[in-house]
Amino acid sequence: MLVAIKMAKHLPISFIEQMKPRLQSEYALFEASLFSEPPVSVRLNTSKIHTENNTLLRVPWCNVGRYLSHRPIFTLDPLFHAGAYYVQEASSMFLQTIVEQYVPHDAIALDLCAAPGGKSIILSDWLNNGLLVSNEIIPSRCAVLVENLMKWGNERNVITNSAPRQFENCPELFDVILTDVPCSGEGMFRKDDTAIAEWSESNVAQCVSRGREILTSALVALRNEGILIYSTCTFNEQEDEQQVQWLIEQGCELLAVNVDTSWQIETTNGYHFWPHRVKGEGLFMAVLKKNGKVNALNNGSKLKTKKTIFSKPNKEIIPYLIDRDEFAYACHNQIWRAIPQKYADIVEHLLQCTKVVYWGVSLVENKGAKMIPQQSLALNRQLNKRSFCICEITDIDALNYLSGNTLVLPSSVAKGIVLLTYCNVPIGFVNNLGTRCNNLYPNNWRIRMSWTAPEHVLMP
């Protein structure tokens, strides 16, 4: 009882007054869950590691989601930096269930509010023959998005740093649009004290207004019969069910998702994850289909065309990709990039009407007569390892490399560019001079904290 009284002092009174009548006899359990230790979970990258022998507890609604028994220091696990897994809240993995039911593998998708990138990672895994555009309006958050998606290693990705309204210049381009809109963050109360401090009824109202602006732009960019996935990390009906009802009033059709009753997910005008019922944080998701009744402004513009940026690549870099003949290549700011040819026109259009910060896979940077392989190539699933000399390194050497320190490789390793692997997973390149190596790991990604030993998450 004393614990409950202490907890009640921390939650906003208006929030409590809204939630008590809604949850009734479950409210005490709900409140207690907000001040309990949050569960820790990760999404495994099956393009880099095998999951068959993994004994971690599986997330019920996601076959590659796993719970951890405690929160390790992820920064000290080389496999984390290699993109072998992504630290992802379990409830948000419900997107996996949705895409399996409604999204084709060859869809053109837009994640309109994508940072830090967890839901984009789910989409990119599924779109093995499609294209994903991941957008984030805030530059600092967009930088995090780029890093996370680059580490995950999908070449079918474009990352933009644009206001959602700029995608109104792409009318009916996308088959699927995910709108994980900015919200009041009630589902983050357990993990983030700032979310509690910043919560207010006026902030909820502002989030509703901002959310409708984002959804209006999304409806313009979504093709007829396309799928709109709406998501928040909050509990209140204004930002959840009422927003979905507004979409229905615009002409969208609410779609049902196959949900196992054992998952304890509440079904309303969408799907609610309550932290006292599920092993995860607060989340709301709904799936809708746009139809001909939707009142969305279409400015009638088509894909813009101009002289192509793509050209024939240097023959030296072609072998770097596994499916090399399926790619279009371009050199911009001395960096060669590649993306599947079938999406080259879309990339060119986005370059003209949005602020594109990254696309496809960066291969090499031209530095005079030298070509320096890029970190994104080392981490990409299209990397042709046979094009490089490979050196498997220890966990200590891996942390030294990730910290930007100088390495000395065995004398048997050839001089020149060497691909380093850890547990057979690529982590980056060095230029082996023989007596030492030039470390090519990106400066802004380097480990800054002091360390004495690695922290193993997936490996014994």
Short mmCIF file of C-alpha atoms in Angstrom, two decimals:
data_model
loop_
_atom_site.label_atom_id
_atom_site.label_comp_id
_atom_site.label_asym_id
_atom_site.label_seq_id
_atom_site.Cartn_x
_atom_site.Cartn_y
_atom_site.Cartn_z
CA MET A 1 0.00 0.00 0.00
CA LEU A 2 2.85 2.35 0.84
CA VAL A 3 4.37 1.63 -2.57
CA ALA A 4 1.09 2.46 -4.32
CA ILE A 5 0.83 5.80 -2.47
CA LYS A 6 4.40 6.67 -3.40
CA MET A 7 3.79 5.82 -7.02
CA ALA A 8 0.58 7.82 -7.25
CA LYS A 9 2.48 10.99 -6.32
CA HIS A 10 4.65 10.61 -9.41
CA LEU A 11 1.87 10.28 -11.98
CA PRO A 12 -0.04 13.35 -13.25
CA ILE A 13 -3.42 13.65 -11.53
CA SER A 14 -5.27 14.18 -14.82
CA PHE A 15 -3.68 11.03 -16.20
CA ILE A 16 -4.81 9.02 -13.17
CA GLU A 17 -8.34 10.43 -13.45
CA GLN A 18 -8.51 9.32 -17.07
CA MET A 19 -7.11 5.84 -16.53
CA LYS A 20 -8.95 4.74 -13.37
CA PRO A 21 -12.46 4.62 -14.88
CA ARG A 22 -11.09 3.09 -18.03
CA LEU A 23 -9.23 0.22 -16.36
CA GLN A 24 -11.40 -0.03 -13.23
CA SER A 25 -10.29 -3.08 -11.20
CA GLU A 26 -7.11 -3.41 -13.27
CA TYR A 27 -5.89 0.09 -12.51
CA ALA A 28 -3.76 -0.86 -9.47
CA LEU A 29 -1.95 -3.51 -11.50
CA PHE A 30 -1.49 -1.07 -14.36
CA GLU A 31 -0.04 1.62 -12.09
CA ALA A 32 2.31 -0.84 -10.43
CA SER A 33 3.57 -1.98 -13.83
CA LEU A 34 4.60 1.59 -14.71
CA PHE A 35 7.07 1.57 -11.84
CA SER A 36 8.37 -1.96 -12.25
CA GLU A 37 11.57 -2.93 -14.04
CA PRO A 38 10.95 -2.85 -17.81
CA PRO A 39 11.59 -6.03 -19.80
CA VAL A 40 14.54 -6.09 -22.19
CA SER A 41 14.24 -7.55 -25.66
CA VAL A 42 16.13 -7.67 -28.96
CA ARG A 43 15.36 -8.41 -32.60
CA LEU A 44 17.78 -10.84 -34.24
CA ASN A 45 19.21 -10.15 -37.69
CA THR A 46 18.88 -13.47 -39.50
CA SER A 47 21.01 -12.25 -42.40
CA LYS A 48 23.97 -12.17 -40.00
CA ILE A 49 23.36 -14.82 -37.33
CA HIS A 50 21.52 -18.13 -37.02
CA THR A 51 18.61 -18.37 -34.59
CA GLU A 52 18.13 -22.15 -34.43
CA ASN A 53 20.40 -22.65 -31.43
CA ASN A 54 19.35 -19.51 -29.62
CA THR A 55 17.80 -20.42 -26.26
CA LEU A 56 16.51 -16.98 -25.29
CA LEU A 57 12.76 -16.66 -24.60
CA ARG A 58 10.86 -15.79 -27.80
CA VAL A 59 8.56 -12.77 -28.12
CA PRO A 60 5.13 -14.36 -28.84
CA TRP A 61 4.16 -12.15 -31.79
CA CYS A 62 7.58 -12.04 -33.46
CA ASN A 63 9.59 -15.12 -34.43
CA VAL A 64 12.94 -13.27 -34.33
CA GLY A 65 12.23 -11.32 -31.13
CA ARG A 66 13.92 -12.49 -27.94
CA TYR A 67 13.69 -11.45 -24.29
CA LEU A 68 16.85 -11.03 -22.21
CA SER A 69 17.02 -11.89 -18.51
CA HIS A 70 18.70 -8.55 -17.73
CA ARG A 71 19.90 -5.41 -19.46
CA PRO A 72 23.56 -5.81 -20.41
CA ILE A 73 25.95 -3.08 -21.50
CA PHE A 74 25.15 -3.35 -25.21
CA THR A 75 27.93 -0.90 -26.08
CA LEU A 76 30.47 -3.55 -25.07
CA ASP A 77 29.11 -6.28 -27.34
CA PRO A 78 30.79 -6.23 -30.80
CA LEU A 79 27.80 -8.05 -32.33
CA PHE A 80 25.58 -5.12 -31.36
CA HIS A 81 27.78 -2.76 -33.43
CA ALA A 82 27.86 -5.27 -36.28
CA GLY A 83 24.06 -5.16 -36.58
CA ALA A 84 23.59 -8.80 -35.55
CA TYR A 85 20.66 -7.66 -33.41
CA TYR A 86 18.75 -4.50 -32.55
CA VAL A 87 17.60 -3.57 -29.06
CA GLN A 88 13.86 -3.30 -29.59
CA GLU A 89 10.90 -3.00 -27.25
CA ALA A 90 8.82 -6.18 -27.49
CA SER A 91 5.39 -4.61 -27.99
CA SER A 92 6.57 -2.69 -31.06
CA MET A 93 7.49 -6.02 -32.67
CA PHE A 94 3.75 -6.53 -33.21
CA LEU A 95 4.39 -4.76 -36.52
CA GLN A 96 5.85 -8.10 -37.63
CA THR A 97 2.42 -9.74 -37.29
CA ILE A 98 0.83 -6.92 -39.30
CA VAL A 99 3.25 -6.97 -42.22
CA GLU A 100 3.05 -10.76 -42.48
CA GLN A 101 -0.71 -10.43 -42.98
CA TYR A 102 -1.00 -7.30 -45.14
CA VAL A 103 2.29 -6.27 -46.78
CA PRO A 104 3.68 -7.90 -49.98
CA HIS A 105 7.42 -8.58 -50.06
CA ASP A 106 7.79 -6.31 -53.12
CA ALA A 107 5.90 -3.31 -51.71
CA ILE A 108 7.12 0.28 -51.84
CA ALA A 109 6.83 1.47 -48.24
CA LEU A 110 7.30 4.71 -46.31
CA ASP A 111 8.06 4.96 -42.59
CA LEU A 112 7.11 8.59 -42.13
CA CYS A 113 8.36 9.15 -38.54
CA ALA A 114 11.10 6.54 -38.46
CA ALA A 115 13.78 7.38 -35.86
CA PRO A 116 15.42 5.64 -34.14
CA GLY A 117 14.63 2.93 -36.68
CA GLY A 118 13.17 -0.13 -34.96
CA LYS A 119 10.01 -0.32 -37.03
CA SER A 120 11.95 0.47 -40.21
CA ILE A 121 14.14 -2.53 -39.43
CA ILE A 122 11.04 -4.76 -39.26
CA LEU A 123 9.82 -3.40 -42.59
CA SER A 124 13.23 -3.70 -44.24
CA ASP A 125 13.49 -7.36 -43.22
CA TRP A 126 10.11 -8.09 -44.77
CA LEU A 127 10.63 -6.09 -47.98
CA ASN A 128 13.19 -8.47 -49.45
CA ASN A 129 12.11 -7.53 -52.97
CA GLY A 130 10.70 -4.05 -52.30
CA LEU A 131 11.85 -0.58 -51.28
CA LEU A 132 11.66 1.23 -47.95
CA VAL A 133 11.83 4.99 -47.52
CA SER A 134 12.56 5.92 -43.89
CA ASN A 135 11.99 9.55 -42.94
CA GLU A 136 12.86 11.60 -39.87
CA ILE A 137 12.35 15.37 -39.68
CA ILE A 138 14.74 16.08 -36.76
CA PRO A 139 18.38 16.06 -38.02
CA SER A 140 19.96 14.64 -34.85
CA ARG A 141 17.44 11.80 -34.74
CA CYS A 142 17.89 11.25 -38.47
CA ALA A 143 21.62 10.65 -37.88
CA VAL A 144 20.74 7.90 -35.40
CA LEU A 145 18.31 6.45 -37.94
CA VAL A 146 21.03 6.33 -40.61
CA GLU A 147 23.45 4.56 -38.27
CA ASN A 148 20.94 1.95 -37.14
CA LEU A 149 19.70 1.12 -40.63
CA MET A 150 23.22 1.09 -42.07
CA LYS A 151 24.28 -1.40 -39.40
CA TRP A 152 21.25 -3.58 -40.12
CA GLY A 153 22.54 -3.86 -43.68
CA ASN A 154 19.60 -3.60 -46.09
CA GLU A 155 20.45 -2.17 -49.52
CA ARG A 156 16.77 -1.51 -50.36
CA ASN A 157 16.49 1.62 -48.25
CA VAL A 158 16.31 5.38 -48.76
CA ILE A 159 16.63 7.67 -45.73
CA THR A 160 15.23 11.20 -45.81
CA ASN A 161 15.29 14.19 -43.47
CA SER A 162 12.08 15.95 -44.52
CA ALA A 163 8.82 17.34 -43.21
CA PRO A 164 5.95 14.88 -43.83
CA ARG A 165 4.20 17.40 -46.10
CA GLN A 166 7.08 17.11 -48.58
CA PHE A 167 5.82 13.62 -49.40
CA GLU A 168 2.71 15.21 -50.86
CA ASN A 169 5.03 15.62 -53.86
CA CYS A 170 4.87 11.83 -54.16
CA PRO A 171 1.11 11.33 -54.67
CA GLU A 172 -0.05 7.73 -54.48
CA LEU A 173 3.52 6.45 -54.72
CA PHE A 174 3.55 4.13 -51.72
CA ASP A 175 1.83 0.78 -51.22
CA VAL A 176 2.32 0.96 -47.45
CA ILE A 177 2.83 3.89 -45.08
CA LEU A 178 3.68 3.54 -41.40
CA THR A 179 2.91 6.57 -39.23
CA ASP A 180 4.40 6.11 -35.76
CA VAL A 181 3.36 9.63 -34.89
CA PRO A 182 4.80 11.88 -32.16
CA CYS A 183 2.65 11.31 -29.08
CA SER A 184 2.32 12.12 -25.39
CA GLY A 185 4.42 9.05 -24.56
CA GLU A 186 2.32 7.51 -21.80
CA GLY A 187 3.60 4.10 -22.81
CA MET A 188 7.13 5.28 -21.97
CA PHE A 189 6.33 6.29 -18.38
CA ARG A 190 8.05 3.18 -17.03
CA LYS A 191 11.26 3.80 -18.97
CA ASP A 192 11.45 7.58 -19.11
CA ASP A 193 10.83 9.94 -16.17
CA THR A 194 10.94 12.86 -18.62
CA ALA A 195 7.82 11.50 -20.32
CA ILE A 196 5.96 11.80 -17.01
CA ALA A 197 7.28 15.31 -16.35
CA GLU A 198 6.30 16.56 -19.81
CA TRP A 199 2.82 15.01 -19.89
CA SER A 200 -0.17 17.35 -19.87
CA GLU A 201 -3.64 17.49 -21.36
CA SER A 202 -2.56 20.38 -23.58
CA ASN A 203 0.37 18.30 -24.86
CA VAL A 204 -2.06 15.50 -25.70
CA ALA A 205 -4.17 17.97 -27.71
CA GLN A 206 -1.08 19.21 -29.55
CA CYS A 207 -0.11 15.64 -30.41
CA VAL A 208 -3.59 14.98 -31.80
CA SER A 209 -3.34 18.06 -34.04
CA ARG A 210 0.17 17.22 -35.19
CA GLY A 211 -0.82 13.63 -35.81
CA ARG A 212 -3.66 14.65 -38.12
CA GLU A 213 -1.32 16.86 -40.14
CA ILE A 214 1.01 13.90 -40.60
CA LEU A 215 -1.85 11.57 -41.50
CA THR A 216 -3.18 14.06 -44.05
CA SER A 217 0.16 14.04 -45.85
CA ALA A 218 0.32 10.26 -45.59
CA LEU A 219 -3.05 9.87 -47.30
CA VAL A 220 -1.82 11.92 -50.25
CA ALA A 221 1.30 9.77 -50.67
CA LEU A 222 -0.54 6.45 -50.20
CA ARG A 223 -1.94 4.76 -53.28
CA ASN A 224 -5.59 3.80 -53.52
CA GLU A 225 -6.15 0.44 -51.76
CA GLY A 226 -2.82 0.99 -49.98
CA ILE A 227 -2.21 0.04 -46.35
CA LEU A 228 -1.84 2.68 -43.60
CA ILE A 229 -0.38 1.48 -40.29
CA TYR A 230 -1.02 3.89 -37.42
CA SER A 231 1.01 3.61 -34.24
CA THR A 232 1.62 5.42 -30.95
CA CYS A 233 3.33 4.64 -27.65
CA THR A 234 0.50 6.10 -25.61
CA PHE A 235 -2.71 4.89 -23.96
CA ASN A 236 -5.23 7.71 -24.28
CA GLU A 237 -8.22 7.45 -26.59
CA GLN A 238 -7.74 10.93 -28.10
CA GLU A 239 -4.46 9.93 -29.71
CA ASP A 240 -5.46 6.34 -30.39
CA GLU A 241 -9.08 5.31 -31.04
CA GLN A 242 -10.28 8.81 -31.88
CA GLN A 243 -7.53 9.30 -34.45
CA VAL A 244 -8.47 6.00 -36.05
CA GLN A 245 -12.12 7.06 -36.07
CA TRP A 246 -11.08 10.29 -37.83
CA LEU A 247 -9.33 8.21 -40.49
CA ILE A 248 -12.45 6.11 -40.93
CA GLU A 249 -14.47 9.31 -41.36
CA GLN A 250 -12.05 10.33 -44.11
CA GLY A 251 -12.99 7.13 -45.93
CA CYS A 252 -10.40 4.64 -44.71
CA GLU A 253 -11.42 1.08 -43.87
CA LEU A 254 -10.32 -0.45 -40.57
CA LEU A 255 -8.73 -3.88 -41.02
CA ALA A 256 -8.54 -6.74 -38.52
CA VAL A 257 -5.28 -8.42 -37.53
CA ASN A 258 -5.11 -12.08 -36.52
CA VAL A 259 -4.26 -11.98 -32.81
CA ASP A 260 -3.79 -14.93 -30.48
CA THR A 261 -5.92 -14.49 -27.36
CA SER A 262 -3.05 -15.74 -25.20
CA TRP A 263 -1.15 -12.56 -26.08
CA GLN A 264 -3.54 -10.53 -23.88
CA ILE A 265 -3.82 -7.69 -26.42
CA GLU A 266 -6.91 -5.49 -26.10
CA THR A 267 -8.88 -5.01 -29.32
CA THR A 268 -10.69 -1.70 -29.86
CA ASN A 269 -10.39 0.49 -32.97
CA GLY A 270 -6.94 -1.01 -33.07
CA TYR A 271 -4.73 -3.02 -30.72
CA HIS A 272 -3.64 -1.93 -27.23
CA PHE A 273 -0.64 -3.36 -25.39
CA TRP A 274 -0.97 -2.79 -21.63
CA PRO A 275 2.22 -3.29 -19.56
CA HIS A 276 0.36 -5.10 -16.77
CA ARG A 277 -0.93 -7.69 -19.27
CA VAL A 278 1.97 -8.19 -21.69
CA LYS A 279 5.72 -8.46 -21.32
CA GLY A 280 6.33 -5.15 -23.04
CA GLU A 281 5.63 -1.43 -22.96
CA GLY A 282 2.46 0.50 -23.76
CA LEU A 283 1.65 0.53 -27.47
CA PHE A 284 -1.27 1.11 -29.83
CA MET A 285 -1.45 -0.01 -33.47
CA ALA A 286 -4.18 0.02 -36.08
CA VAL A 287 -4.27 -1.04 -39.73
CA LEU A 288 -6.41 0.71 -42.32
CA LYS A 289 -6.91 0.58 -46.07
CA LYS A 290 -7.23 3.69 -48.19
CA ASN A 291 -10.07 3.56 -50.67
CA GLY A 292 -11.66 5.81 -53.27
CA LYS A 293 -13.71 7.64 -50.65
CA VAL A 294 -10.66 9.16 -48.99
CA ASN A 295 -10.68 12.94 -49.16
CA ALA A 296 -6.96 13.43 -49.80
CA LEU A 297 -5.61 16.29 -51.91
CA ASN A 298 -3.75 14.97 -54.93
CA ASN A 299 -1.77 17.65 -56.70
CA GLY A 300 -1.56 15.46 -59.80
CA SER A 301 2.23 15.57 -60.05
CA LYS A 302 4.02 12.54 -61.40
CA LEU A 303 7.48 11.18 -60.75
CA LYS A 304 9.88 13.94 -61.68
CA THR A 305 12.48 13.11 -64.27
CA LYS A 306 15.74 14.73 -65.22
CA LYS A 307 19.12 13.64 -66.50
CA THR A 308 20.00 10.49 -64.64
CA ILE A 309 22.53 10.53 -61.80
CA PHE A 310 23.35 6.90 -62.50
CA SER A 311 26.31 5.83 -64.58
CA LYS A 312 28.56 2.89 -65.33
CA PRO A 313 30.66 2.12 -62.23
CA ASN A 314 34.38 1.56 -62.00
CA LYS A 315 34.95 -2.08 -62.84
CA GLU A 316 36.94 -2.55 -59.62
CA ILE A 317 33.88 -2.06 -57.39
CA ILE A 318 31.39 -4.24 -59.27
CA PRO A 319 32.53 -7.50 -57.59
CA TYR A 320 31.86 -6.03 -54.13
CA LEU A 321 28.13 -6.90 -54.32
CA ILE A 322 26.62 -10.37 -54.51
CA ASP A 323 23.82 -9.47 -56.97
CA ARG A 324 25.99 -6.90 -58.78
CA ASP A 325 24.09 -6.98 -62.10
CA GLU A 326 20.78 -6.04 -60.46
CA PHE A 327 22.06 -2.67 -59.27
CA ALA A 328 22.17 0.87 -60.61
CA TYR A 329 25.31 2.80 -59.62
CA ALA A 330 25.99 6.48 -59.02
CA CYS A 331 28.96 8.54 -57.82
CA HIS A 332 28.14 11.61 -55.69
CA ASN A 333 30.64 13.62 -53.63
CA GLN A 334 33.31 11.06 -54.58
CA ILE A 335 31.31 8.18 -53.08
CA TRP A 336 29.99 5.33 -55.23
CA ARG A 337 26.54 4.10 -54.23
CA ALA A 338 24.28 1.33 -55.51
CA ILE A 339 20.58 0.48 -55.33
CA PRO A 340 18.44 -2.12 -57.16
CA GLN A 341 17.85 -0.88 -60.72
CA LYS A 342 14.06 -1.21 -60.54
CA TYR A 343 13.95 1.61 -57.95
CA ALA A 344 16.40 4.04 -59.57
CA ASP A 345 13.60 6.34 -60.85
CA ILE A 346 12.06 6.58 -57.38
CA VAL A 347 15.44 7.49 -55.89
CA GLU A 348 15.89 10.25 -58.47
CA HIS A 349 12.42 11.60 -57.74
CA LEU A 350 13.05 11.62 -53.99
CA LEU A 351 16.37 13.39 -54.50
CA GLN A 352 14.46 16.22 -56.19
CA CYS A 353 11.47 16.59 -53.86
CA THR A 354 12.84 15.56 -50.43
CA LYS A 355 16.09 15.85 -48.52
CA VAL A 356 17.74 12.47 -49.06
CA VAL A 357 20.60 11.81 -46.65
CA TYR A 358 21.38 8.20 -47.53
CA TRP A 359 20.27 5.62 -50.06
CA GLY A 360 21.11 2.08 -51.13
CA VAL A 361 24.57 1.04 -50.05
CA SER A 362 27.70 3.21 -50.10
CA LEU A 363 30.52 1.20 -51.65
CA VAL A 364 33.75 3.18 -51.86
CA GLU A 365 35.06 6.72 -51.60
CA ASN A 366 37.42 7.95 -54.29
CA LYS A 367 40.49 9.50 -52.68
CA GLY A 368 42.85 10.37 -55.48
CA ALA A 369 44.01 7.12 -57.01
CA LYS A 370 42.72 5.12 -54.04
CA MET A 371 39.26 3.73 -53.38
CA ILE A 372 38.43 3.38 -49.69
CA PRO A 373 35.65 0.86 -48.92
CA GLN A 374 32.82 2.27 -46.82
CA GLN A 375 31.55 0.98 -43.49
CA SER A 376 28.07 0.49 -44.96
CA LEU A 377 29.53 -2.03 -47.43
CA ALA A 378 31.12 -4.04 -44.63
CA LEU A 379 27.79 -4.28 -42.81
CA ASN A 380 25.52 -4.81 -45.81
CA ARG A 381 23.94 -8.16 -46.57
CA GLN A 382 24.96 -7.73 -50.23
CA LEU A 383 28.67 -7.70 -49.33
CA ASN A 384 30.63 -10.22 -51.39
CA LYS A 385 33.18 -11.34 -48.81
CA ARG A 386 35.26 -13.10 -51.45
CA SER A 387 36.31 -9.70 -52.79
CA PHE A 388 38.36 -8.98 -49.66
CA CYS A 389 41.03 -10.47 -47.48
CA ILE A 390 39.29 -11.53 -44.25
CA CYS A 391 40.68 -11.66 -40.73
CA GLU A 392 38.69 -13.06 -37.80
CA ILE A 393 39.56 -11.17 -34.60
CA THR A 394 39.07 -11.71 -30.87
CA ASP A 395 36.53 -9.91 -28.74
CA ILE A 396 39.20 -7.66 -27.21
CA ASP A 397 40.56 -6.73 -30.64
CA ALA A 398 37.00 -6.10 -31.80
CA LEU A 399 36.41 -3.61 -28.98
CA ASN A 400 39.75 -1.95 -29.70
CA TYR A 401 38.75 -1.60 -33.34
CA LEU A 402 35.32 -0.20 -32.43
CA SER A 403 37.01 2.27 -30.08
CA GLY A 404 39.20 3.59 -32.90
CA ASN A 405 42.40 2.10 -31.55
CA THR A 406 45.28 0.81 -33.65
CA LEU A 407 45.40 -2.93 -34.34
CA VAL A 408 48.26 -5.20 -35.29
CA LEU A 409 47.16 -8.22 -37.32
CA PRO A 410 49.06 -11.53 -37.60
CA SER A 411 51.96 -11.47 -40.05
CA SER A 412 50.15 -14.02 -42.21
CA VAL A 413 47.45 -11.45 -43.10
CA ALA A 414 48.02 -9.73 -46.45
CA LYS A 415 48.77 -6.03 -46.59
CA GLY A 416 46.12 -3.65 -47.88
CA ILE A 417 42.37 -3.50 -47.23
CA VAL A 418 41.24 -6.21 -44.82
CA LEU A 419 37.69 -7.06 -43.76
CA LEU A 420 37.52 -7.77 -40.03
CA THR A 421 35.00 -10.30 -38.72
CA TYR A 422 33.94 -11.21 -35.21
CA CYS A 423 32.16 -14.54 -34.69
CA ASN A 424 32.18 -14.66 -38.51
CA VAL A 425 30.12 -11.46 -38.69
CA PRO A 426 31.76 -8.52 -40.54
CA ILE A 427 32.40 -5.45 -38.37
CA GLY A 428 34.47 -3.20 -40.65
CA PHE A 429 37.62 -2.52 -42.65
CA VAL A 430 41.24 -1.69 -41.86
CA ASN A 431 44.17 -0.84 -44.09
CA ASN A 432 46.84 -3.31 -43.01
CA LEU A 433 50.32 -1.77 -43.29
CA GLY A 434 52.02 -4.82 -41.83
CA THR A 435 53.45 -3.28 -38.65
CA ARG A 436 50.06 -1.76 -37.79
CA CYS A 437 46.64 -1.01 -39.29
CA ASN A 438 44.92 2.22 -40.22
CA ASN A 439 41.53 1.99 -38.51
CA LEU A 440 38.73 2.81 -40.99
CA TYR A 441 35.85 2.63 -38.50
CA PRO A 442 33.76 5.86 -38.62
CA ASN A 443 34.84 8.40 -36.01
CA ASN A 444 31.29 9.32 -35.00
CA TRP A 445 30.40 5.67 -34.32
CA ARG A 446 33.35 4.87 -32.07
CA ILE A 447 32.93 3.62 -28.51
CA ARG A 448 33.68 6.49 -26.13
CA MET A 449 33.24 4.77 -22.77
CA SER A 450 36.10 3.04 -20.97
CA TRP A 451 35.98 -0.76 -20.91
CA THR A 452 37.85 -3.76 -19.58
CA ALA A 453 35.96 -6.72 -21.10
CA PRO A 454 33.23 -7.43 -23.66
CA GLU A 455 29.58 -7.98 -22.72
CA HIS A 456 28.15 -11.02 -24.50
CA VAL A 457 24.45 -10.95 -25.38
CA LEU A 458 23.99 -13.63 -28.02
CA MET A 459 27.25 -15.54 -27.67
CA PRO A 460 28.34 -17.75 -24.74
#
